[in-house]
Short mmCIF file of C-alpha atoms and ligand atoms in Angstrom, two decimals:
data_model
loop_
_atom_site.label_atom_id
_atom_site.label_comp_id
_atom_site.label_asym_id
_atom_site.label_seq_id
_atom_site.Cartn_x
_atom_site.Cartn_y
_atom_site.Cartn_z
CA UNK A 1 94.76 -0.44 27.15
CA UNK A 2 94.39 2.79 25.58
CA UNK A 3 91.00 4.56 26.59
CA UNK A 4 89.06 7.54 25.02
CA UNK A 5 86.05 9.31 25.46
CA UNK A 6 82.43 8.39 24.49
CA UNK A 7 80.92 11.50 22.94
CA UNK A 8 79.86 14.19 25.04
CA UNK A 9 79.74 11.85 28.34
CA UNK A 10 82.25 11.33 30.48
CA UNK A 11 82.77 8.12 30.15
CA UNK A 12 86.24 6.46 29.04
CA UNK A 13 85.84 3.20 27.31
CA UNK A 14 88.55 1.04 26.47
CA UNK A 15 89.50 0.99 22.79
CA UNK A 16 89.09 -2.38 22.47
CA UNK A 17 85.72 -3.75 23.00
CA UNK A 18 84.51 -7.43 23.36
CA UNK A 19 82.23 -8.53 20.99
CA UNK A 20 80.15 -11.28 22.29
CA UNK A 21 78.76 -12.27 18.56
CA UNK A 22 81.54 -15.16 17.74
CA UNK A 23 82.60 -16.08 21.03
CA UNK A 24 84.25 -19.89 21.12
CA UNK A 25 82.12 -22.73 20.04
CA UNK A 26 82.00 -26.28 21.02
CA UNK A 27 81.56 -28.77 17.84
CA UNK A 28 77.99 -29.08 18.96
CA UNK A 29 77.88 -25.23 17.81
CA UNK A 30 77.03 -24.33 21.86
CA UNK A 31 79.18 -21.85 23.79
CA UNK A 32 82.09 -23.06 24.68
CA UNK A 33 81.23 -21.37 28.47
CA UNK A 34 84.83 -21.46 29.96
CA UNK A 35 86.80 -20.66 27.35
CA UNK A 36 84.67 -17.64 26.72
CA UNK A 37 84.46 -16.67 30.14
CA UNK A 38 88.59 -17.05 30.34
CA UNK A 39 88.61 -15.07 27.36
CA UNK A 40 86.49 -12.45 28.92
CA UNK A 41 87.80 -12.28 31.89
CA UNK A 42 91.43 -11.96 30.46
CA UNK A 43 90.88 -9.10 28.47
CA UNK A 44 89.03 -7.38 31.00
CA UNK A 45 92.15 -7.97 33.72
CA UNK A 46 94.25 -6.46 30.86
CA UNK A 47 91.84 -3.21 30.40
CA UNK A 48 89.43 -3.72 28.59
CA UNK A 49 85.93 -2.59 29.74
CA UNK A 50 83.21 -2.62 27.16
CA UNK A 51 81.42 -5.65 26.39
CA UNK A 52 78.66 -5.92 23.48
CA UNK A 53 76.15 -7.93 23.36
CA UNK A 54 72.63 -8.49 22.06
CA UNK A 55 69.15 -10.11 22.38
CA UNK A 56 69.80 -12.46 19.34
CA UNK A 57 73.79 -13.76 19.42
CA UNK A 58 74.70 -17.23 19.53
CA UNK A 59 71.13 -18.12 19.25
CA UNK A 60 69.82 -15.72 22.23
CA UNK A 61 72.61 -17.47 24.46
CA UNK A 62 75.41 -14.89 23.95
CA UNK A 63 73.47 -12.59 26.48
CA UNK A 64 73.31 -15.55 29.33
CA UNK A 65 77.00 -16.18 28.92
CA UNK A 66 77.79 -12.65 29.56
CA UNK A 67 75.89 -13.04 32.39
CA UNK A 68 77.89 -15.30 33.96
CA UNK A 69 81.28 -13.67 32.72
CA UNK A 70 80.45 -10.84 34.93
CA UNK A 71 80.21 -12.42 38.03
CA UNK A 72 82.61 -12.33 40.48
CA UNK A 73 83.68 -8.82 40.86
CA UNK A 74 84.21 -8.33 37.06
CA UNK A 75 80.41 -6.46 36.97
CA UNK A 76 81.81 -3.28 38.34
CA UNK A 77 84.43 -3.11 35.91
CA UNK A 78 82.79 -3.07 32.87
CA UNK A 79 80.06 -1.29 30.73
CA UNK A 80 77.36 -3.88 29.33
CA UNK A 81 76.28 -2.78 26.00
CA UNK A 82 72.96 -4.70 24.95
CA UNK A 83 70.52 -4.08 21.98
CA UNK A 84 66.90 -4.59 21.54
CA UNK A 85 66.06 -6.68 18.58
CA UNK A 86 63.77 -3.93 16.94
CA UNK A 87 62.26 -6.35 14.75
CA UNK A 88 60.56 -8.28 17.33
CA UNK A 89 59.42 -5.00 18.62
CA UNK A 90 54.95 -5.40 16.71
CA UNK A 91 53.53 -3.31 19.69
CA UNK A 92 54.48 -0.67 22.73
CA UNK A 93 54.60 -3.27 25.21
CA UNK A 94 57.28 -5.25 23.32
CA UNK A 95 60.16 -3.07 24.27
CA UNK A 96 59.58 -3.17 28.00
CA UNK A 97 59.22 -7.20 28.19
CA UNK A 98 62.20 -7.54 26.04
CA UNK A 99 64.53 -5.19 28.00
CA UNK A 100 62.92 -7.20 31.25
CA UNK A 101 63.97 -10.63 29.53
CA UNK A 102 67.71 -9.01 28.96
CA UNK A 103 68.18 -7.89 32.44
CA UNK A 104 67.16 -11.38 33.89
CA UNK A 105 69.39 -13.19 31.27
CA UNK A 106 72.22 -10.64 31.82
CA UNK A 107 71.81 -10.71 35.57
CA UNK A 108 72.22 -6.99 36.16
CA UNK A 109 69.71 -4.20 37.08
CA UNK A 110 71.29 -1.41 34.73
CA UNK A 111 72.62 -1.58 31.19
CA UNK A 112 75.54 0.58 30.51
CA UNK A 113 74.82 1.36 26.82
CA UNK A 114 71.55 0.12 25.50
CA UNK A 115 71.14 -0.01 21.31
CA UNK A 116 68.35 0.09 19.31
CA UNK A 117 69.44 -2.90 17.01
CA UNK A 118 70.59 -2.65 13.33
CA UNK A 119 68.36 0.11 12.19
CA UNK A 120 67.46 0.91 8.77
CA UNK A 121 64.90 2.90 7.26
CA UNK A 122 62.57 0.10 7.68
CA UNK A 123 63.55 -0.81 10.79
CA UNK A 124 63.79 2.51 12.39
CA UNK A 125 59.71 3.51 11.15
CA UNK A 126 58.89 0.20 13.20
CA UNK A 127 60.65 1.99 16.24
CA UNK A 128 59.32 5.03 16.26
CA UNK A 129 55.57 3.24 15.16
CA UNK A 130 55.96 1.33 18.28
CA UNK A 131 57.03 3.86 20.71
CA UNK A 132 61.03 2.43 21.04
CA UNK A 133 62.43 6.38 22.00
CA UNK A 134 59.58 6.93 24.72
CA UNK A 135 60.79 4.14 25.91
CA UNK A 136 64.48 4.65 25.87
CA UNK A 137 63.94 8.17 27.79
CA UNK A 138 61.57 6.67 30.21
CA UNK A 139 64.28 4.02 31.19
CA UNK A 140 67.05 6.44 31.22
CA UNK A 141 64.79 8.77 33.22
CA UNK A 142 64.25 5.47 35.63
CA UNK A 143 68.06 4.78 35.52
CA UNK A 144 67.81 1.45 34.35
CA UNK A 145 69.61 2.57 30.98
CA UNK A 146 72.59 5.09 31.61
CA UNK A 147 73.14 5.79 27.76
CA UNK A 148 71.11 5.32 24.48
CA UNK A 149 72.06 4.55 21.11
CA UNK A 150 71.75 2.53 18.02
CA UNK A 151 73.58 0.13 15.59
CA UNK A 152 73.46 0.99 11.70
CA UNK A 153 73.61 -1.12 8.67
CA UNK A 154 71.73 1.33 5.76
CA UNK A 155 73.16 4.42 3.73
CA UNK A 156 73.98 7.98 4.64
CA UNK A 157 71.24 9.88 4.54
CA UNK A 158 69.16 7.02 6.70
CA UNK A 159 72.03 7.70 9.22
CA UNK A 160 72.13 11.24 9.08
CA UNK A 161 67.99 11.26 9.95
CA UNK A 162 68.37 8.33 12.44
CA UNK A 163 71.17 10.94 14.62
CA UNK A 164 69.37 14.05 14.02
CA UNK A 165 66.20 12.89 15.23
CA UNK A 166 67.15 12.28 18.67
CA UNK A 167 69.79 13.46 21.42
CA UNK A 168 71.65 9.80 21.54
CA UNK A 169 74.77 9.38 23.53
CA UNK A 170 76.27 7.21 20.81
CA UNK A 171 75.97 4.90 18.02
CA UNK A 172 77.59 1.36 16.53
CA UNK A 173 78.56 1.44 12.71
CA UNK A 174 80.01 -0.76 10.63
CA UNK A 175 83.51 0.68 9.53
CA UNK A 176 87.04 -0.51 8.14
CA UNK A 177 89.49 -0.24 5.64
CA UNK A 178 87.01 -1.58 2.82
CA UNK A 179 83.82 0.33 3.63
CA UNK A 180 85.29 3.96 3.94
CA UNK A 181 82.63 4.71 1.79
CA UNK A 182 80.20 2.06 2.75
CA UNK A 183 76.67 2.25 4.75
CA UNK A 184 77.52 5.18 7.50
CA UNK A 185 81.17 5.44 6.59
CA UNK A 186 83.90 8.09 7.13
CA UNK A 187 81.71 10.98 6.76
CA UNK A 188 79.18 9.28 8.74
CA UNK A 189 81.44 8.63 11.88
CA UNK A 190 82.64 12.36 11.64
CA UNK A 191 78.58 13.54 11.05
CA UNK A 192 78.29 11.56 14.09
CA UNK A 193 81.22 12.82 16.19
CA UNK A 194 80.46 16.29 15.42
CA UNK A 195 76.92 16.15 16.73
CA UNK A 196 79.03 14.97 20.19
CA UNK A 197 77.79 11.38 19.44
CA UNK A 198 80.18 8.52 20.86
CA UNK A 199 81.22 6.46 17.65
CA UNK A 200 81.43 2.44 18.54
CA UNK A 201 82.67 0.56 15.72
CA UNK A 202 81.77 -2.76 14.48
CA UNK A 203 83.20 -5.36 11.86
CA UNK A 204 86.54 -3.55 11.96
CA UNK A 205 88.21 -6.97 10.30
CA UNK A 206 85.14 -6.76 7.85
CA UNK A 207 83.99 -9.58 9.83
CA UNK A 208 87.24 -11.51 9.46
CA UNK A 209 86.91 -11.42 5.65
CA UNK A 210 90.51 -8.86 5.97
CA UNK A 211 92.28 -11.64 7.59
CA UNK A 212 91.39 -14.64 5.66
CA UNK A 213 91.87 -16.20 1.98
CA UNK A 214 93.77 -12.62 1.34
CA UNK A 215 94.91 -12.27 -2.41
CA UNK A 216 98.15 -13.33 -2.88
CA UNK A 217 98.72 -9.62 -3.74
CA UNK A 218 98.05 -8.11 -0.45
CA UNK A 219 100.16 -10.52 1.37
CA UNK A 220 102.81 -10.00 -1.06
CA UNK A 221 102.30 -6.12 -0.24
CA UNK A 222 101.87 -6.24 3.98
CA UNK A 223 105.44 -8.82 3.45
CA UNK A 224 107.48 -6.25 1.42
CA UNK A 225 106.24 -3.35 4.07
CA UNK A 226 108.75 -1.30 5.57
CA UNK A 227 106.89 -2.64 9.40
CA UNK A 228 105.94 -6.26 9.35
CA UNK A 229 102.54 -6.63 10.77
CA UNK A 230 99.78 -9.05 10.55
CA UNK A 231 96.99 -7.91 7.93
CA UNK A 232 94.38 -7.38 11.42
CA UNK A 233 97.15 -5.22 13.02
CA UNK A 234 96.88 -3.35 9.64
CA UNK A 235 93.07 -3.06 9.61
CA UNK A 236 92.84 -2.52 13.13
CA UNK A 237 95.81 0.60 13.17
CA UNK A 238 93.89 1.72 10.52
CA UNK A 239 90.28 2.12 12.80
CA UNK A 240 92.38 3.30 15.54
CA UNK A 241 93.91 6.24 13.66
CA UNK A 242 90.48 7.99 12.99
CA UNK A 243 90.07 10.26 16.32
CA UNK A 244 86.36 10.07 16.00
CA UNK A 245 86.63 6.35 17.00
CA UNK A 246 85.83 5.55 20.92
CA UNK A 247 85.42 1.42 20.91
CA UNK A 248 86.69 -0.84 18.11
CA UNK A 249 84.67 -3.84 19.00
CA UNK A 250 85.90 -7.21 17.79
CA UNK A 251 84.41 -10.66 17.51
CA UNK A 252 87.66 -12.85 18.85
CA UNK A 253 87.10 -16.29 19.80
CA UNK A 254 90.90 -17.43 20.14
CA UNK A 255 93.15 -16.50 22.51
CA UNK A 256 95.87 -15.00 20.37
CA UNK A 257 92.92 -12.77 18.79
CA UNK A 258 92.50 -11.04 22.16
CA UNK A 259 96.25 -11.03 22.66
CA UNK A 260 96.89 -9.39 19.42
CA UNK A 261 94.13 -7.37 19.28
CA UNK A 262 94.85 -5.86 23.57
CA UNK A 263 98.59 -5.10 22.00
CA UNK A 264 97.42 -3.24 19.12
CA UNK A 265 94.84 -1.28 20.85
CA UNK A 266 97.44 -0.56 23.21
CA UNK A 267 99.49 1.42 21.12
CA UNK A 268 97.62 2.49 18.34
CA UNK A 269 96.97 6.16 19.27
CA UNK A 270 94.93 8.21 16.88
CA UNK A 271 96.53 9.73 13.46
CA UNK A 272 99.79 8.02 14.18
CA UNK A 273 99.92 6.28 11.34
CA UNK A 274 102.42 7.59 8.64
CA UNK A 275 101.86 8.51 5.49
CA UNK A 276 103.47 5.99 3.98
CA UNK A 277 101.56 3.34 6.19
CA UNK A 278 98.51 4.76 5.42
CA UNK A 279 99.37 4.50 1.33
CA UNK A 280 99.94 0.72 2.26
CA UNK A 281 96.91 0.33 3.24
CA UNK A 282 95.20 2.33 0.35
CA UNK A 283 97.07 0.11 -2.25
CA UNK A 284 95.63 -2.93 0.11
CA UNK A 285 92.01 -1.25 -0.97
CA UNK A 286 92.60 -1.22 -4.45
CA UNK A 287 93.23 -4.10 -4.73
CA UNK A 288 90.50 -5.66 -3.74
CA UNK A 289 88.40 -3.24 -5.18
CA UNK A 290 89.97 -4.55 -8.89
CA UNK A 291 88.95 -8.11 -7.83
CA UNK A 292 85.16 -6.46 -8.67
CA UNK A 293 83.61 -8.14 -11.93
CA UNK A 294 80.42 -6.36 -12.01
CA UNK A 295 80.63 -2.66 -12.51
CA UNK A 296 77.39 -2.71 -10.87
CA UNK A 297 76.77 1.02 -8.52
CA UNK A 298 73.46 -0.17 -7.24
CA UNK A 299 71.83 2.43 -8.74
CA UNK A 300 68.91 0.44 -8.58
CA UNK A 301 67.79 1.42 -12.31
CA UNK A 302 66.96 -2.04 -12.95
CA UNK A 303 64.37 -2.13 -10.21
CA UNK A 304 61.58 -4.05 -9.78
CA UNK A 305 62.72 -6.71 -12.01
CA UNK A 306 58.56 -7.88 -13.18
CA UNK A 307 59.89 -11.56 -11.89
CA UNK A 308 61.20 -10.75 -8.77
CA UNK A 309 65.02 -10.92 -9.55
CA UNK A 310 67.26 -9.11 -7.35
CA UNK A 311 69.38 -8.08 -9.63
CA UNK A 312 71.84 -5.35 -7.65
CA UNK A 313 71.60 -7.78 -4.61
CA UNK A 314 73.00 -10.92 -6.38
CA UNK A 315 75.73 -8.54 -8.33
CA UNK A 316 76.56 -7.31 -4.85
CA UNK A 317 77.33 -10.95 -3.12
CA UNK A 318 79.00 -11.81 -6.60
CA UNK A 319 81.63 -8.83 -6.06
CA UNK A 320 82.09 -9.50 -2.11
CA UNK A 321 82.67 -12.63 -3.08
CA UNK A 322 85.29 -12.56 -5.78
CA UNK A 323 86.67 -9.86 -3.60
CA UNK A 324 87.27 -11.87 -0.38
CA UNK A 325 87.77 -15.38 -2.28
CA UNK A 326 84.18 -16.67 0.07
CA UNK A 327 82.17 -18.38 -2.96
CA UNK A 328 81.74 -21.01 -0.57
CA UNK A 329 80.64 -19.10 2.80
CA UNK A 330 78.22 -16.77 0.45
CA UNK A 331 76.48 -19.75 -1.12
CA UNK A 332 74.33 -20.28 1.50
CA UNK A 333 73.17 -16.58 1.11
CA UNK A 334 72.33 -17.40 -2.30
CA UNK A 335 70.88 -20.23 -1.96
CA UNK A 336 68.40 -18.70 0.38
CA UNK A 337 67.76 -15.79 -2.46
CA UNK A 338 66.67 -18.64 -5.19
CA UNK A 339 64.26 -20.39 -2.14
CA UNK A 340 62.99 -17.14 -2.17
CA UNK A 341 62.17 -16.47 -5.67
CA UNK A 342 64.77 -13.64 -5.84
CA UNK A 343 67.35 -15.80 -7.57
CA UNK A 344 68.72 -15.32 -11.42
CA UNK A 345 66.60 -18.53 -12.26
CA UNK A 346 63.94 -16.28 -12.12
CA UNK A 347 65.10 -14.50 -15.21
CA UNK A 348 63.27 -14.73 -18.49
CA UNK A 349 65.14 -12.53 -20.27
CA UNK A 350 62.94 -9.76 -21.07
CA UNK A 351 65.70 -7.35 -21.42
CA UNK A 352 63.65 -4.55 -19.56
CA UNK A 353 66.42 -4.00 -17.00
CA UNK A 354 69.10 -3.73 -19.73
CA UNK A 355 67.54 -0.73 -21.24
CA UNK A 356 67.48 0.92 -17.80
CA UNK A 357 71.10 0.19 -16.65
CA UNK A 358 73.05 3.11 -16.96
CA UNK A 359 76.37 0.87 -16.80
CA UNK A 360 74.88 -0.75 -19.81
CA UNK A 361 75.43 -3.87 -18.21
CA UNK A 362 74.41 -7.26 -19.66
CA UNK A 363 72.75 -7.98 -17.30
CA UNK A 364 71.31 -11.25 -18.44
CA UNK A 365 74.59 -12.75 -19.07
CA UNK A 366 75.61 -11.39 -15.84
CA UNK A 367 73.16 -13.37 -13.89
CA UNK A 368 73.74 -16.61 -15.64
CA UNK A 369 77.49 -15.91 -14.24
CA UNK A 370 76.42 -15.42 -10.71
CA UNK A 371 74.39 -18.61 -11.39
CA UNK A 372 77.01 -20.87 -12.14
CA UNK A 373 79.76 -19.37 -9.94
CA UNK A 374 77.72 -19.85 -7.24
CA UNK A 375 77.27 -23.64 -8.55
CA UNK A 376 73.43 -23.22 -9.28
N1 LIG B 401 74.86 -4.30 15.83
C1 LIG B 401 75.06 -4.97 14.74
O1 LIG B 401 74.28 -4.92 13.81
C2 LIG B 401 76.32 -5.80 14.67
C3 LIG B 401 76.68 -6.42 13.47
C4 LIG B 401 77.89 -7.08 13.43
C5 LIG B 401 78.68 -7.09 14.58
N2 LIG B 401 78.31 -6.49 15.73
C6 LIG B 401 79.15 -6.50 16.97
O2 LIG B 401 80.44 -6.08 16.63
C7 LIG B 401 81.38 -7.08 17.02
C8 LIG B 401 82.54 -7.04 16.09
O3 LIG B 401 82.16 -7.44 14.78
P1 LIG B 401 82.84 -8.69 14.15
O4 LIG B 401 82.81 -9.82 15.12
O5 LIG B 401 82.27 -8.90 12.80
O6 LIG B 401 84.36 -8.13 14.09
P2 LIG B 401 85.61 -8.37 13.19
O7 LIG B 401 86.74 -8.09 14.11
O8 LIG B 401 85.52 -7.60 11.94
O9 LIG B 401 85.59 -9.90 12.75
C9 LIG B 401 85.71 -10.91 13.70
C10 LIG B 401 86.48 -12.05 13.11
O10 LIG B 401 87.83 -11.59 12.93
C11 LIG B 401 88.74 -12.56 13.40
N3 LIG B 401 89.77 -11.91 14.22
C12 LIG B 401 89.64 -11.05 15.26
N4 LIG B 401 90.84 -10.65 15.72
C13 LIG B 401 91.76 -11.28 14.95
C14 LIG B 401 93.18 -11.29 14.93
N5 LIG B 401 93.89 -10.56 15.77
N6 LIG B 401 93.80 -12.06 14.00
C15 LIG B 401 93.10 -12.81 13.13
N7 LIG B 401 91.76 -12.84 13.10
C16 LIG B 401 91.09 -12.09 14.00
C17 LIG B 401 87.97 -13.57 14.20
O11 LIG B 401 88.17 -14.78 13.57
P3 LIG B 401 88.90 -16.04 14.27
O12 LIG B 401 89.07 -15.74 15.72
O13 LIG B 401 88.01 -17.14 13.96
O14 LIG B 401 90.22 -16.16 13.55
C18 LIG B 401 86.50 -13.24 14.06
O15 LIG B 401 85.74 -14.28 13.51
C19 LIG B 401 80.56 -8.37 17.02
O16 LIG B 401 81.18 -9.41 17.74
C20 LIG B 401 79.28 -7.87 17.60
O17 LIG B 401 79.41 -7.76 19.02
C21 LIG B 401 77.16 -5.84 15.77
S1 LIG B 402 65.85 -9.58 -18.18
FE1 LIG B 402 65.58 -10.94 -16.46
S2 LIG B 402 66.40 -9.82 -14.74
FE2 LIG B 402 66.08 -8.34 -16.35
S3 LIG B 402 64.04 -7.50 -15.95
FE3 LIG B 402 63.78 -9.20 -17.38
S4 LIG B 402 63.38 -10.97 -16.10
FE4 LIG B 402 64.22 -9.38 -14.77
S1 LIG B 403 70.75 -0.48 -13.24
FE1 LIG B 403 72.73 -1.45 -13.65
S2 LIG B 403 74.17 -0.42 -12.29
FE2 LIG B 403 72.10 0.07 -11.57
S3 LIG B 403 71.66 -1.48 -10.00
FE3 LIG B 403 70.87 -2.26 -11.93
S4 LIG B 403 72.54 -3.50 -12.76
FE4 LIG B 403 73.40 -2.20 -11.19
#
C-alpha cells in the first residue's frame, strides 16, 4: 500500500483509508460485526492504516464496531480518525462528554485524528459559539488528541475561513471526478495543501453514484479505452493522481471493494496518469454534466420564495438525479422537502422568482417537472 505524508506532520498514512460509514449490513440493517471486522482486519494486514469513523455512523454503532476491530494487536497499527458531531455540540461542556462517550465506545485513550464534523458556515459559528477549538488545543495539549481537523461540505470561501482561522493538521473534503469544482474542490485541496494542511478525501466514488446505473455512454467510453479498467479504478486513479491527496477514504462493504480498491491504491502514484487517460476521464465528466435539465447555477436570485419553496434545492436533486439515473434513491429526499413545506406544491405561481432568475428560467413549469418526476 502506497503511503504519503499528512501535511506538515510526520505522519505517513496509507492511501487508502477505511471508511467505517457503509460497513456490511445484516437484513435487519445491524452491523454485520464479523464480516466488518474481517474486512477491517484484511485491509489493515495488507497496509492500510487509517480508519474513519464518527459519533453518528450506522446509527452511533459504527464507532463500537471499530472498537472491537482494533483489538487484538491491530490498535497499534492504525490511526483512529473520529469526529465530533458539532451539531449536538448547544453548550461548552458538550464537547468534553462527547469526546468522553467516543473514547469509551472506541475503547482507546488517544484519537489519532480527531474532526470537527461536517462544518459549514452554520455549523462552524456553533463551534466557535461553544468553545469546540479551546477544546481541541486543550486535548491536544493533554495528548488525548494527537492531530486536529475538520470535515467540509459548504463552498469555497466557507473553506478558505474555516483553514485560515486555525493552525489544523488536516482536513476531510468531499472530492472526485464530478465535483472538481464542487464545495472545497481542486482549488480548495491545493488552498489547503499549501497552508501545509494534510488533505483526507471523502466520497471519492461520489458515494458510489460513479459506479452504479452509469449511462450507457460512459460504459461505452471506459470499454473502448485503450486500458480496460473498472469505472472505480477510473475515479479512484483519478483522486490518486492529485499530489495534494494523503488518504482517499472509501466506504467498501464487500470484499472485492477492498480488494480492488488495496490494488489500485497500490499503484496509483501521483500525476501518473497520461494525458490521454486523463481526457477519458474528462469526456466521462461531460457527459454527465449534459444529462443536466435545469440550467439552474444556484445563484440563489430566486430566494426566499414568499411560500417557502426551495427552488435551487429541488433543481439541484432534479439534476443529480437525472445525472446518476437515482430518481428512486433521491425520492425519499424529496419527499422529506414537501413534509417540510419546502416542496414545489408549495408554489402558487406568483411569478416573483421568474423575474429574478437570471437564467430566465421557467421556473414554475420547472417545478411541476421535478413534481412529477419525482412521482408527487
Ligand atoms: N465527514 C463527512 O461529512 C463524511 C461524509 C461522507 C463520507 N465520509 C467518510 O468518507 C468515507 C468515504 O465516503 P463514501 O463511503 O461515500 O465513499 P465512496 O467510495 O465514494 O462510496 C462508497 C460506495 O462505493 C462503492 N464502492 C467502493 N469501492 C468500490 C469498488 N471498488 N467497486 C465498486 N463499488 C465500490 C461501495 O458500494 P458497494 O460496496 O455497495 O458496491 C460504497 O457504497 C465514508 O465511509 C465516511 O467514513 C465522511
Ligand atoms: S412562482 Fe412559485 S416558486 Fe416562484 S416565488 Fe412564486 S410561489 Fe415561489
Ligand atoms: S435565480 Fe434561477 S439560476 Fe438562480 S438559483 Fe434561482 S432558479 Fe437557479
Amino acid at each position: 500500500m502506497q503511503r504519503r505524508l499528512i501535511g506538515n506532520t510526520k505522519e505517513e498514512v496509507s492511501l487508502l483509508g477505511f471508511g467505517c460509514m457503509r460497513l456490511p449490513t445484516l437484513p435487519n440493517g445491524e452491523i454485520d460485526e464479523a464480516e466488518a471486522i474481517a474486512m477491517i482486519r484484511y485491509a489493515v494486514d495488507h497496509g492500510v492504516n487509517y480508519l474513519d469513523t464518527a459519533y453518528g455512523y450506522h446509527g452511533g454503532k459504527s464507532e463500537g464496531l471499530v472498537g472491537k476491530a482494533i483489538k487484538d494487536g491491530y490498535r497499534e497499527k492504525v490511526n483512529i480518525a473520529t469526529k465530533l458531531p458539532v451539531w449536538l455540540v448547544k453548550q461548552p461542556e458538550d464537547c468534553s462528554r462527547l469526546f468522553n462517550e467516543q473514547l469509551e465506545r472506541l475503547g482507546v485513550e488517544t484519537v489519532d485524528f480527531y474532526l470537527l464534523h461536517a462544518l459549514n458556515r452554520g455549523s462552524w459559528q456553533q463551534a466557535l459559539e461553544n468553545e469546540a477549538l479551546e477544546f481541541l488545543e486543550q486535548m491536544q495539549a493533554e495528548g488525548r488528541i494527537r492531530y486536529v481537523g475538520f470535515s467540509f461540505h459548504d463552498d469555497l470561501p466557507v473553506f478558505r475561513e474555516i483553514v485560515d482561522a486555525y493552525p489544523w493538521d488536516f482536513c476531510q473534503i468531499q472530492f472526485n471526478y464530478m465535483d472538481e469544482c464542487h464545495q472545497a474542490g481542486l482549488a480548495g485541496l491545493k488552498y489547503a495543501a499549501s497552508k501545509g494542511l494534510g488533505v483526507v478525501i471523502m466520497e471519492p466514488l461520489r458515494g458510489g453514484r460513479l459506479v452504479q446505473n452509469l449511462p450507457p455512454e460512459v460504459e461505452e467510453l471506459f470499454r473502448n479505452a485503450p486500458i480496460q479498467r473498472t469505472p472505480a479504478e477510473w475515479a479512484l486513479r483519478w483522486v490518486a493522481d492529485h499530489p495534494e491527496v494523503s488518504v482517499i477514504l472509501s466506504g467498501m462493504n464487500k470484499r472485492s471493494d477492498v480488494e480492488e480498491n488495496l490494488r489500485v491504491l497500490s499503484e496509483a502514484e501521483p500525476h501518473s496518469l497520461s494525458k490521454e487517460e486523463l481526457n477519458i476521464v474528462a469526456q466521462a465528466r461531460d457527459i454527465y454534466n449534459q444529462r443536466i435539465q435545469i440550467a439552474c447555477t444556484d445563484c440563489r436570485y430566486c430566494m426566499p420564495c414568499p411560500q417557502g419553496v426551495a427552488i435551487p434545492r429541488l433543481f439541484r436533486l432534479y439534476n443529480e438525479a437525472s445525472m446518476y439515473s437515482t430518481f428512486a434513491e433521491d425520492k425519499p429526499q424529496f419527499r422529506q422537502m414537501v413534509k417540510d413545506g419546502r416542496g414545489p406544491d408549495q408554489c402558487v405561481a406568483c411569478g416573483n422568482c421568474e423575474s429574478a432568475c437570471p437564467q430566465n428560467l421557467e421556473i414554475i413549469e420547472l417545478l411541476q417537472m421535478v413534481d412529477r418526476a419525482f412521482g408527487s
